[in-house]
Amino acid sequence: MKYIGFIFVFLLTLALGYFGSIPLGPAPPIVPLLDPNHGFWQQTKSEDDFAEEEITLENLTSPVKVTYDENLIPHVFAKNEEDLYRIQGYVTAQHRLWQMEFQTMAAAGRISEIVGPIALDLDRMTRRKGLGYGAELGINFLQEKDPETLRFLEAYADGVNQYIDQLSDARLPVEYKILNYKPEHWTAYKSLLLLKYMSDMLVGDKDLEFSNLRKILGEELLNKLYPDFPIDNDPIIEADHVWDFQPIPISKPDSLNYPNDELVIEPLPQPEEGTGSNNWAVSGSKTKSGNPILANDPHLSLNLPSLWYSMQLSTPEYSVKGATLPGALGVISGFNENVAWGVTNATKDARDWYKITFQDNSRSTYKYGDEWRKTEFRVEEIKVKGEETFLDTVVYTHYGPVVYDRTFRGERQDANFALKWTVHEGSNEQRTFLMLNRSKNHNDYNAALDNFTAPAQNFAFASKSGDVAMRVQGKFALKWPEQGKFFMDGADPRMEWQQYIPNDQNPSTLNPERGFVSSANQHPVAQSYPYYVFDNSYEHYRNRRLNNRLREMNNITVEDMQALQFDDYYLHAAEALPVMLGLLGEPSELSDIAAKFLEEVKGWDLYADPNQKGPTIFYLWWNETYNQIWKDLSNLEVPVVRPNNYQTTLLMKTEPESSVFDLKSTSVTENASDHVKKGFEEMVEKLEKWTEDEGDYSWANYKRTTIQHLVPQFKSFSVANVYTGGGRGMLNATSERHGASWRMVVELGEEIKAYGVYPGGQSGNPGSKYYSNFIPLWANGKYLDFALRKEDQDLPVLFNTTFNPVK
Amino acid sequence: MKFFGILVVTILVVVFVNPFLPYWAVMVILFVIAALLKPGNSAAFWGGGFGMALSWIGLSLYLTINSGSDLPDRMAQIIGAPSGTVLMAVTGVIGFFLGGFSSLSGNLFRNLIKRRPTNIYRG
């Protein structure tokens, strides 16, 4: 009896211990998660609770002091750059380890390893686009041409790894605990992968959609609905800029044949609308103090942990401060004692597609001119949690990887399209930032930018010595008109990119007469620029609002620039609403609620403040009208893009009776006015329903800005319904899921004044008080003081840590 | 009395050893302690159970109050529990079963190898 009793209880005990330690279904092992000594309860602590005064680190050459200010922003004081980057790695990993690793797992197409087969398609896509391939080429490039940068990347990786190696179960970030995996070692390769991932986030193309539109609409209507340049073009480089170089001659080859397939493949995931940014610099002639002021606010998807991590990095030679990307070296958008710089995305159709004609089913050779060229096969091994490893063979041509083929999203057996993208070329973006961090003047800035390939960026610049400058930098193919706008034939060598625009012929300007430089993702140049420029996603509103304001402003202060970053004047509404009200006329027999909506939108001051009702009414009315107008296009079975808001508004205003407004699918002939009226009815119906379900329809309430955790399913780690204004096409571009991911204003006087804020916090731990503490400031247009610190300055400090070399 | 003895010893073990060792190591230690002290089945079970439950609840309560963090509530939402307080109770219940059954097994094990006096006169 005793034996049976013992065996029964003992087995029960073993079972409790065992089943508590293994994952049950999708749930993580429950006991390690709940054990308050090692599980998630430990993440209730904030970083200052386990501050260490001294940490001994291997491979350091001299002691490094790190001062955390009251917002947990680290200020690193190192004697040399190698120590500096080693500590940057260690400190960043302390606060953002899970995020850095997760982002590179995504970039490497390895999410299936963590979450299982649901991510397999995503991972295949990522790998077939060749991000990992690009990063491998990047490492080769560094090994051959830039051992210094590689050494710094390895120092950074070593810093991260020394943190990982001493990491206790208790301190393991909570996401690892929930998803039940452990961090791997960091490598230089992963840092490059992260930069490729940024490219992927920022670069899109609409080649597929335009190929379809060209076939459906014909050239003439295509150019009317989708002109390459808008009438009100207010480009990045001032329109009257004189190009002082001899352009390389290029002309469109005669009698080209574009592939004329029915393209029903699913397009690549695109950067979402609203991904964009502002930057500008005003010269001393326009400021109250006489010092240049630079401002930057990159708009990206709003996530937690925040994409950015603030830091000051100091050596005896320089001190740089601003926003870093966890996983990459140095400061990405920031300033030092002499200069400040900021970045916005400079999209310019950097991705092109070539139709590949294989000789036979083995796909080992493809047609190029009169010859058959050899392909290469790259086998992607995708580990899948809980399942067998998935092997995906990707065919590489000299253009790039064949993304779509019979095994992946190709509806037709012979659909083979290769992707040509600058990301697949060895390049050295990391060096640009290392050099910018130590820049002293405009020449240094230009030298730094020469290393930058992709994703193309508009680099705004200002220096203490009084210069303001802007340069659109990337590796841009020298294209003949319309090259790359549509899918091209990979068998015709004339379709191929022949050469690149030399760096010194990329659009740039220094101290223009107007006293400022600016960019907001609009067309980079006026039509006078000698090379072909095309992209579907150029901005038409933020740029004009920004330039109009900068032109009329004088005696500018830092506060003025902060206010301009937060400006929520709805220029699209200002232009479209009068047209829509005109086309609506004086409707009779309006219901009470419809009359109320109309009254409210008429009385609105055109600013999209959070408490306003006007923006909600306009936004809905516009969307319904727009959907009505382009109904025929939306109903097509193939992917297309619809004309942009600007062009649509222009057509409604200038030719409301045009045949473009007639829907072929109906028996009557519509004009713009019909669509506006129909749109108004739909808006009333939808908004009435919305009000019944959700209540107050003021803008912030309707828009529901959400800052989402990188794992969207972890809803409670997100911050939802942030009360803030702005929206797409406004300088404060805060929409539902996108907006200013970092705001910075720097005045370059004798002493640098700097202010910054981002929608998140320094800590990546959802339990920490530093996880989301900047969000209320950010939502109200407030800033943190970002002034440079000296090593022994008497300022508020959260704690200090000294890193000592091993004796 | 034996109950309180095991209770106190269990609390001491969880508070001072658990921070450095995983929960299963604590289970092994509680097993050994019960086997050595042979407190009796009931005292082992309740003492070990409440000892571990109280120390786990105590620590999670301390961490939550001391930090003011709302992480327990956020975690509860992700796991599908009603609230952080419920999560704390679940932590306690799991601690109770782990501690209680470890101690009980230890005590039962000791009963197995305990030599039974066969001749009371020879001792």
PDB file of C-alpha atoms in Angstrom, chain A residues 210 217-229 482 485-486 647:
ATOM      1  CA  PHE A 210       1.094  50.164 -64.205  1.00  0.00           C
ATOM      2  CA  LEU A 217      -6.407  52.317 -70.332  1.00  0.00           C
ATOM      3  CA  GLY A 218      -3.938  52.879 -73.154  1.00  0.00           C
ATOM      4  CA  GLU A 219      -1.074  55.374 -73.061  1.00  0.00           C
ATOM      5  CA  GLU A 220      -3.157  58.525 -73.486  1.00  0.00           C
ATOM      6  CA  LEU A 221      -5.625  58.021 -70.679  1.00  0.00           C
ATOM      7  CA  LEU A 222      -2.851  56.628 -68.496  1.00  0.00           C
ATOM      8  CA  ASN A 223      -0.889  59.854 -68.805  1.00  0.00           C
ATOM      9  CA  LYS A 224      -3.974  61.962 -68.183  1.00  0.00           C
ATOM     10  CA  LEU A 225      -4.884  60.135 -64.980  1.00  0.00           C
ATOM     11  CA  TYR A 226      -1.341  59.455 -63.800  1.00  0.00           C
ATOM     12  CA  PRO A 227       0.914  62.257 -65.015  1.00  0.00           C
ATOM     13  CA  ASP A 228       4.612  61.939 -64.172  1.00  0.00           C
ATOM     14  CA  PHE A 229       4.659  65.506 -62.822  1.00  0.00           C
ATOM     15  CA  GLU A 482       9.443  55.144 -68.873  1.00  0.00           C
ATOM     16  CA  LYS A 485       7.537  51.981 -65.142  1.00  0.00           C
ATOM     17  CA  PHE A 486       6.128  48.719 -66.496  1.00  0.00           C
ATOM     18  CA  GLN A 647      -5.103  64.343 -59.620  1.00  0.00           C
TER      19      GLN A 647
END
